[in-house]
Every structure is written in C-alpha cells, then in structure tokens.
Amino acid sequence: MNYNKKSIEDIDVSGKRVLCRCDFNVPTKDGKITSDKRIVAAMPTIEYLVNHGAKVILCSHMGKPKGEWKSELSLKVVAQRISELLGKEVIMAADVAGEDAQAKAAALKDGDVMLLENTRFEKGETKNDAELSKKFASLADIFVNDAFGTAHRAHSSTAGVADYLPAVSGYLVQKEVSIMGKALADPERPFVAILGGAKVSDKLNVINNLLEKVDTLIIGGGMAYTFLAAKGYSVGTSLLDNEKIDYCKEMMAKAQQRGTQLLLPIDTVVAPAFPSPIDAPIEVETVSADAIPADKMGLDIGEKTRELFADAVKNAKTVVWNGPMGVFENPVLAKGTIAVAQALADSSAVTIVGGGDSAAACEQLGFADQITHISTGGGASLEFLEGLELPGIACLQDK
Ligand code: ADP
Ligand code: MG
C-alpha cells in the first residue's frame, strides 16, 4: 500500500463543499458526552476547512444502531459540542443523506459547518452500498477522511464515497499514515516491536508480518503463553490458544531463519485465578517461565523479564507497542506494563502505541505525553501492522 497520500493541504477547498468523515464515536451517558477527546482531536481539520472557506459537511457513526433510527444515538449532542469548541453554529441535518441533508448542504455558505445524522442509521452504510455512497457524494465536491478508527472498514462513508469524489486525508489520518507508514516502510533501526494483550488469535497474525520488518520482536501479555506452550513449557491455567501452538512454532523458526531476535518472558507473575473484580487485592508470586504450576495463571511478566524487555528497547530508534504486558487494570499486575511504558517514555526513539487498552494504559499511567504517537484506532492500527490494505486509506489520492 502507498502511504504517501494527499491531504487537505494538497487540494483547493475554498468555496467547495467538503464532506469530512470524522470519528465522533464518543461515549455518552444519559444523553451527555462523557469524553469529548475524539471531537477535540478532529478540530484542527475542521478549523482548517472553515478558515479556508470550505462549506463543511461533517459525518460520523456513533455506537451500533445497525441500520435503525435510534434517538439515543443521534449526533445532535456532537453538533452542540463542536459548536462550543468552534465558537460558531453547527447546522444539524435531520437525516443522514436524505432530503433535509441535501437542502441544508445546498444552502451552505463558505465557512459554514453542518453535521449529518449518524451514518449507521442507514442500512447501506456498513454494506458499502453504492446507492448510499452516491448520495453522500452528491452532497459535496471533495471527500476528506479523518476517521482512522474506521479506516479498516469499507463502508459507504469511509471508502465507498471516494468512488465518486476526489478524496484526501484530514490531519488525523495524515498523522497516522505518515508516522506508522514510515515505521513500517522505512523505519530507523534498530526497530523493536512489542506485542501483548489478550486477543491472542487476532494478534498472532501480526507477528508474521512484523517478523519481516523488525530487528527485535518482544512478546508479553496474554499472548506469550501460547509461545511458551510452543516451547514445550506447561502454562498452568494461563490464557492459551491451543490451535495456534503450531503457528507459534513456525514463527519461532521464522525468527531464527531470518536472524530476528524474538524475546519471550523468562519469568511470570502468577496467581490462583483471574482477579474478580479486576482490581481486587490479589496474592501473587513470581515463577520462572518454564515452571508455571499447573493450578496457577500467568497474569503479568516477572521482574527479570521487565529488565530484559526494557533493555531491548534502550538502543532502538523505532518502537511499536501494541497490547499490555499484564492485567494492568489491577495495580498488583501493572508492573510489566508500567516498565514497558517507562522504557518507551525514556527512549529517544520514534515511539508508537496502538490498541485501545495500550493507549488507555499509557494515559492512566501518565506516560502519554512522552510517546511520539498514540494511535486513535485499535483495530485499524493492528491491520496496519499486519500489512493489510486499509480501504479508508487506499481510497485516498496518491501524492
Ligand atoms: P489492546 O486493546 O491494547 O489491543 P487487548 O485488547 O488485546 O489490547 O488486551 C488488553 C487486555 O489484555 C487487558 O484488559 C489486560 O487485562 C489483558 N491481559 C494482559 N495480559 C494478560 C494475561 N496474562 N492474562 C489475561 N489477560 C491479560
Ligand atoms: Mg482492547
């Protein structure tokens, strides 16, 4: 995939109707937005368009209405918040791309901003229905994609509409693509990737691609135990994907063939059971990775592993991290994740964090502002690392 894509700065937007796909999928409670982070993040693109005299038509999905009109998932609250941040009116359409949206889009003046209703109120959206894509396209002259979180989905408002309009990236997508694209296509070396987390089967596929790019691959978190099992160790009651043991063996052989360093935990923090509730006090002990008792569950990397992993990051010039090293939601089991976050924070390398929980961990633990780039898309960043083509990015014009 070509990562060198045109952005809003490479196209003349003044006086043009610009349909801008954003990620306004914000959490709400009792009709109020509980975190406006995603709206705030979208502001630079919106402000650029307004300041350059575009007629701005914003759109996004929120939640999973599955093609039904659900008033609790209306984007009206989002329009209100954008309006507060922008200090000017945001016109709310009464539908997605229907009569009201068409009329309001046609009446926009230069610098005006409107917001369409939740794109997933339309059944065609997630099916990438061509009729809906054409309706979106008929509202505008230019399409801007600024929603990285849905870039791995081929939906009408994320990719389909680009069949009918010139398409470029907004600032958020541009940043994701330029930083992660460079890391994958032309990284400064040594290049170290760290994988962890609980979605073992999902993430195991990333390993195959990363092994061809990195100098060192570090594996911790829940996914490490399938590797330990592949080494012939017993892993007690730890998270294990039995069907992927052979795959892990293949990956270890591949690393050896290529001369890529593959680091696995050498010790692990274990407990009799997963903490419940997740942050409940818990009694733990540290055991060697090849000596996990049959009735114990591995829930974090041990102290020796923390040092080993932090050491491996020290001389790196590029570091990509996806997935916590342990059950970081529990303070007793957060040490491995803290050690890795600290190693990234201390590093002068380009540091990139992807994955919803890893990003949350960096923020909760106070390391976020010491990381070069925290990706806004969990699934999308993972597919990026997997080397897959992201429809919402592939559809944009090459520079
Ligand atoms: P991300 O959202 O960053 O992609 P995942 O969703 O794959 O990461 O995994 C995050 C979850 O993994 C966290 O909730 C954490 O508690 C859990 N986790 C990490 N290590 C373990 C482990 N050893 N056993 C069980 N769960 C784990
Ligand atoms: Mg997650």
XYZ file of C-alpha atoms and ligand atoms in Angstrom:
427
model
C 0.000 0.000 0.000
C 1.204 3.513 -0.825
C 1.371 5.587 2.369
C 2.087 8.844 0.553
C -1.430 10.288 0.341
C -2.730 13.752 -0.449
C -4.107 15.756 2.450
C -6.440 18.738 2.773
C -3.433 20.978 2.205
C -2.834 19.462 -1.244
C -6.240 20.380 -2.670
C -8.105 23.673 -3.068
C -11.052 23.610 -0.675
C -12.150 27.242 -0.792
C -15.748 27.655 -1.853
C -16.041 23.860 -2.221
C -18.483 21.569 -0.470
C -16.320 19.231 1.569
C -17.715 16.032 3.079
C -15.475 15.188 6.031
C -15.726 11.742 7.660
C -14.750 12.095 11.304
C -14.613 9.775 14.285
C -17.264 11.212 16.601
C -17.945 7.810 18.142
C -17.868 9.315 21.627
C -19.069 7.666 24.844
C -22.322 9.097 26.234
C -24.347 8.623 29.400
C -27.907 9.882 29.937
C -27.656 11.893 26.714
C -24.395 13.614 27.724
C -20.928 13.160 26.248
C -18.617 11.669 28.899
C -15.377 12.183 26.936
C -15.050 14.665 24.071
C -11.483 13.629 23.260
C -12.342 12.466 19.762
C -14.222 15.676 18.968
C -11.332 17.786 20.225
C -8.933 15.695 18.130
C -10.960 16.427 14.983
C -10.908 20.205 15.475
C -7.674 21.032 13.593
C -9.088 19.587 10.364
C -12.472 21.253 10.855
C -10.835 24.596 11.651
C -8.581 24.359 8.601
C -11.593 23.759 6.363
C -13.582 26.612 7.919
C -10.636 29.030 7.759
C -10.083 28.177 4.105
C -13.652 28.977 3.175
C -14.948 25.469 2.585
C -18.594 24.574 3.027
C -18.061 21.881 5.626
C -20.305 18.806 5.853
C -19.244 16.576 8.739
C -20.318 12.984 9.229
C -19.608 10.075 11.561
C -21.109 6.987 13.079
C -21.778 6.570 16.793
C -22.383 3.248 18.503
C -24.066 0.353 16.731
C -27.588 1.336 15.630
C -27.438 -1.408 12.947
C -29.409 0.478 10.331
C -32.194 1.532 12.707
C -33.055 5.092 13.731
C -32.189 5.294 17.459
C -32.701 8.703 19.024
C -30.211 7.957 21.832
C -27.508 7.589 19.152
C -28.318 10.889 17.427
C -25.308 13.110 16.750
C -27.155 16.229 17.968
C -25.060 16.273 21.148
C -21.935 16.161 18.990
C -23.099 19.145 16.902
C -23.566 21.084 20.114
C -20.074 20.275 21.359
C -18.398 21.126 18.024
C -20.309 24.388 18.009
C -18.980 25.235 21.514
C -15.407 24.401 20.520
C -15.619 26.240 17.217
C -17.493 29.246 18.567
C -19.990 29.166 15.733
C -23.236 27.473 14.790
C -23.151 23.895 13.539
C -26.217 23.142 11.442
C -27.692 19.731 12.300
C -29.270 17.700 9.498
C -32.434 15.824 10.357
C -31.292 12.825 8.300
C -28.128 11.148 7.020
C -28.048 11.967 3.332
C -31.746 12.474 2.695
C -33.844 15.465 1.660
C -33.053 17.585 4.700
C -29.296 16.988 4.439
C -29.402 17.754 0.702
C -31.310 21.006 1.240
C -29.094 22.163 4.088
C -25.895 21.253 2.196
C -27.107 23.202 -0.837
C -27.744 26.297 1.307
C -24.306 26.358 2.987
C -22.172 29.477 2.627
C -18.380 29.498 2.628
C -17.103 28.676 6.138
C -20.436 27.201 7.294
C -20.423 23.881 9.105
C -23.120 21.221 9.165
C -23.293 17.712 10.622
C -25.170 14.756 9.150
C -27.011 12.271 11.344
C -25.344 9.023 12.470
C -24.192 7.300 9.261
C -25.101 3.895 10.677
C -28.780 4.879 10.841
C -28.624 3.964 7.136
C -28.730 0.227 6.452
C -26.458 0.657 3.435
C -23.581 2.208 5.399
C -21.849 -0.914 6.688
C -22.639 -2.767 3.436
C -20.785 -0.111 1.457
C -23.943 0.241 -0.595
C -23.242 2.104 -3.853
C -26.577 3.984 -3.787
C -25.786 5.407 -0.352
C -22.205 6.228 -1.396
C -23.615 8.161 -4.369
C -25.986 10.051 -2.058
C -23.078 11.054 0.174
C -21.104 12.094 -2.891
C -23.976 14.194 -4.224
C -23.733 16.414 -1.127
C -20.157 17.509 -1.830
C -17.308 18.267 -4.248
C -14.489 16.774 -2.178
C -14.249 13.914 0.321
C -11.938 14.124 3.339
C -11.306 11.088 5.508
C -10.225 11.998 9.022
C -11.504 8.880 10.793
C -8.615 6.470 11.303
C -10.585 4.280 13.711
C -12.856 3.100 10.872
C -10.238 3.169 8.099
C -10.042 -0.637 8.119
C -13.725 -0.831 7.224
C -15.036 -0.462 3.693
C -18.246 1.425 4.451
C -20.106 3.975 2.311
C -18.928 6.970 4.355
C -15.372 5.701 4.916
C -14.401 4.442 1.471
C -17.353 3.922 -0.913
C -17.994 7.645 -1.362
C -14.428 8.049 -2.685
C -15.505 6.205 -5.860
C -17.390 9.359 -6.819
C -15.365 12.251 -5.341
C -11.726 13.331 -5.175
C -10.579 12.055 -1.772
C -7.826 13.263 0.564
C -6.874 12.803 4.213
C -7.518 15.109 7.160
C -4.811 15.873 9.710
C -5.568 12.907 11.984
C -5.416 10.319 9.224
C -2.403 12.036 7.700
C -0.525 11.770 11.009
C -1.410 8.104 11.470
C -0.422 7.218 7.936
C 2.796 9.195 7.870
C 4.110 8.003 11.249
C 3.009 4.378 11.095
C 3.524 4.131 7.362
C 7.096 5.308 7.721
C 7.734 2.958 10.636
C 6.637 0.014 8.517
C 8.036 1.008 5.132
C 11.288 2.734 6.047
C 11.986 2.557 9.795
C 15.026 3.947 11.535
C 16.804 0.947 13.023
C 17.043 -0.857 15.325
C 13.292 -1.365 15.018
C 11.663 -3.065 18.014
C 8.035 -4.194 18.212
C 6.341 -5.180 21.464
C 3.138 -7.197 21.414
C 0.904 -8.148 24.295
C -2.712 -8.104 25.367
C -5.436 -10.684 25.421
C -6.682 -11.000 21.839
C -4.287 -13.810 21.112
C -5.670 -15.181 17.862
C -6.205 -11.708 16.376
C -2.715 -10.581 17.125
C -0.843 -13.724 16.241
C -1.348 -12.795 12.563
C 0.507 -9.548 13.063
C 3.608 -11.441 14.118
C 4.154 -12.949 10.682
C 4.332 -9.515 9.070
C 6.312 -7.837 11.844
C 8.981 -10.549 11.805
C 9.852 -9.403 8.285
C 10.269 -5.781 9.344
C 11.719 -5.613 12.843
C 15.124 -6.316 14.352
C 13.612 -7.440 17.645
C 10.125 -8.729 18.398
C 9.076 -8.814 22.042
C 6.066 -10.818 23.146
C 4.399 -10.443 26.532
C 0.874 -10.243 27.948
C -1.693 -12.973 27.468
C -0.373 -13.947 24.055
C 3.034 -15.012 25.397
C 1.698 -18.210 26.965
C 0.863 -19.794 23.614
C 4.518 -19.250 22.690
C 5.687 -20.712 25.999
C 3.461 -23.710 25.317
C 5.011 -23.980 21.842
C 8.403 -24.160 23.560
C 7.096 -27.187 25.417
C 6.501 -25.470 28.762
C 3.318 -26.077 30.686
C 1.454 -22.836 31.268
C -0.979 -23.837 34.020
C -4.344 -22.130 33.620
C -2.904 -19.138 31.704
C -4.535 -17.782 28.562
C -3.762 -20.285 25.802
C -4.778 -20.683 22.174
C -4.264 -24.390 21.549
C -4.954 -24.095 17.837
C -2.133 -21.606 17.391
C 0.662 -23.610 19.009
C 1.953 -24.866 15.654
C 1.774 -21.355 14.252
C 3.877 -20.100 17.167
C 6.433 -22.847 16.422
C 6.548 -21.664 12.806
C 7.054 -18.084 13.924
C 9.909 -19.063 16.234
C 11.550 -20.937 13.346
C 10.995 -17.988 11.030
C 12.635 -15.614 13.510
C 15.619 -17.926 13.785
C 15.964 -18.251 9.994
C 15.844 -14.504 9.486
C 18.102 -13.740 12.416
C 15.364 -11.655 14.040
C 15.586 -11.538 17.801
C 12.401 -12.914 19.391
C 12.095 -12.233 23.102
C 9.629 -14.112 25.316
C 9.058 -13.834 29.067
C 11.669 -15.626 31.188
C 9.634 -15.241 34.368
C 5.989 -14.560 35.076
C 3.739 -13.342 37.874
C 1.120 -15.960 38.727
C -1.994 -16.219 40.912
C -4.571 -18.953 41.578
C -7.217 -17.161 39.474
C -8.028 -14.068 37.421
C -8.858 -11.203 39.822
C -12.564 -10.538 40.278
C -13.426 -7.725 40.271
C -10.452 -6.963 38.085
C -8.852 -4.517 40.550
C -9.442 -6.659 43.664
C -6.483 -7.251 46.029
C -4.594 -10.332 44.864
C -1.830 -12.601 46.232
C 0.825 -13.284 43.617
C 4.201 -14.976 43.249
C 6.835 -14.881 40.531
C 7.965 -18.096 38.893
C 10.321 -18.981 36.072
C 8.575 -19.174 32.680
C 9.325 -22.909 32.461
C 7.970 -23.627 35.931
C 4.383 -22.365 35.962
C 2.431 -24.555 38.429
C -0.462 -26.482 36.903
C -3.057 -24.678 39.061
C -1.711 -21.150 38.520
C -2.438 -18.461 35.952
C 0.164 -16.111 34.470
C -1.088 -12.518 34.789
C 1.982 -10.307 34.251
C 5.620 -10.533 33.203
C 8.112 -11.021 36.045
C 10.887 -8.714 37.190
C 13.663 -10.322 35.107
C 11.500 -10.082 32.025
C 10.769 -6.424 32.757
C 14.506 -5.751 32.724
C 15.067 -7.868 29.620
C 12.339 -6.043 27.676
C 13.341 -2.554 28.859
C 16.937 -3.325 27.895
C 15.924 -4.391 24.411
C 14.197 -1.044 23.867
C 17.176 1.041 25.004
C 19.085 1.325 21.732
C 16.052 1.220 19.469
C 15.364 4.027 17.002
C 11.792 2.942 16.262
C 9.470 1.207 18.733
C 5.929 -0.001 18.080
C 3.888 -1.264 21.032
C 0.503 -2.961 20.933
C -1.007 -4.707 23.949
C -0.403 -4.531 27.721
C 2.150 -6.881 29.335
C -0.262 -7.985 32.037
C -3.619 -7.304 33.660
C -2.658 -3.647 34.150
C -6.144 -2.744 35.404
C -5.001 -4.284 38.700
C -2.222 -2.291 40.420
C -0.501 -5.501 41.555
C -0.379 -6.743 37.956
C 0.512 -3.449 36.257
C 4.277 -3.553 36.813
C 5.123 -5.147 33.470
C 3.021 -2.655 31.539
C 4.483 0.246 33.536
C 8.023 -1.000 32.841
C 7.394 -1.069 29.092
C 5.622 2.311 29.096
C 8.542 3.733 31.099
C 11.058 2.255 28.641
C 9.229 3.919 25.743
C 8.971 7.197 27.647
C 12.717 7.160 28.402
C 13.640 6.296 24.837
C 14.684 8.854 22.252
C 13.280 6.592 19.507
C 10.149 7.244 17.499
C 7.632 5.505 19.773
C 4.230 4.418 18.528
C 1.445 2.908 20.630
C -1.587 1.215 19.064
C -4.507 -0.649 20.601
C -7.311 0.729 22.746
C -6.144 -0.770 26.037
C -2.475 0.032 25.470
C -3.385 3.652 24.734
C -5.589 3.736 27.853
C -2.759 2.220 29.902
C -0.324 4.917 28.705
C -2.790 7.612 29.668
C -3.816 6.115 33.025
C -0.192 5.579 33.976
C 0.767 9.103 32.951
C 3.129 8.348 30.044
C 1.017 9.610 27.153
C 2.836 12.890 26.567
C 6.201 11.124 26.362
C 5.152 8.899 23.456
C 5.677 10.101 19.873
C 2.331 8.872 18.611
C -0.641 7.147 20.222
C -2.846 5.763 17.502
C -6.545 6.561 17.650
C -7.578 3.286 16.022
C -7.221 -0.059 17.769
C -8.391 -2.449 15.060
C -7.179 -0.173 12.293
C -3.671 0.151 13.705
C -3.457 -3.601 14.117
C -4.439 -4.204 10.480
C -1.900 -1.583 9.513
C 0.803 -3.517 11.381
C -0.441 -6.685 9.752
C 0.422 -5.144 6.390
C -3.193 -5.194 5.218
C -4.595 -2.562 2.912
C -6.946 -0.212 4.775
C -9.894 0.696 2.484
C -10.336 4.148 4.081
C -6.732 4.985 3.215
C -6.278 3.101 -0.031
C -9.183 5.140 -1.478
C -7.337 8.458 -0.999
C -5.435 10.126 -3.833
C -1.709 9.406 -4.029
C 0.618 12.383 -3.797
P -5.271 -3.572 23.072
O -6.640 -3.031 23.359
O -4.183 -2.661 23.507
O -5.125 -4.007 21.656
P -6.022 -6.174 24.055
O -7.436 -5.775 23.952
O -5.524 -7.254 23.162
O -5.064 -4.893 23.963
O -5.709 -6.698 25.515
C -5.866 -5.903 26.662
C -6.252 -6.757 27.833
O -5.340 -7.822 27.988
C -6.247 -6.006 29.132
O -7.579 -5.874 29.578
C -5.422 -6.898 30.073
O -6.013 -7.068 31.331
C -5.397 -8.220 29.333
N -4.238 -9.073 29.652
C -2.942 -8.760 29.580
N -2.167 -9.775 29.992
C -2.986 -10.761 30.339
C -2.797 -12.084 30.863
N -1.588 -12.557 31.116
N -3.888 -12.838 31.093
C -5.125 -12.346 30.847
N -5.379 -11.120 30.362
C -4.321 -10.328 30.115
Mg -8.536 -3.999 23.685
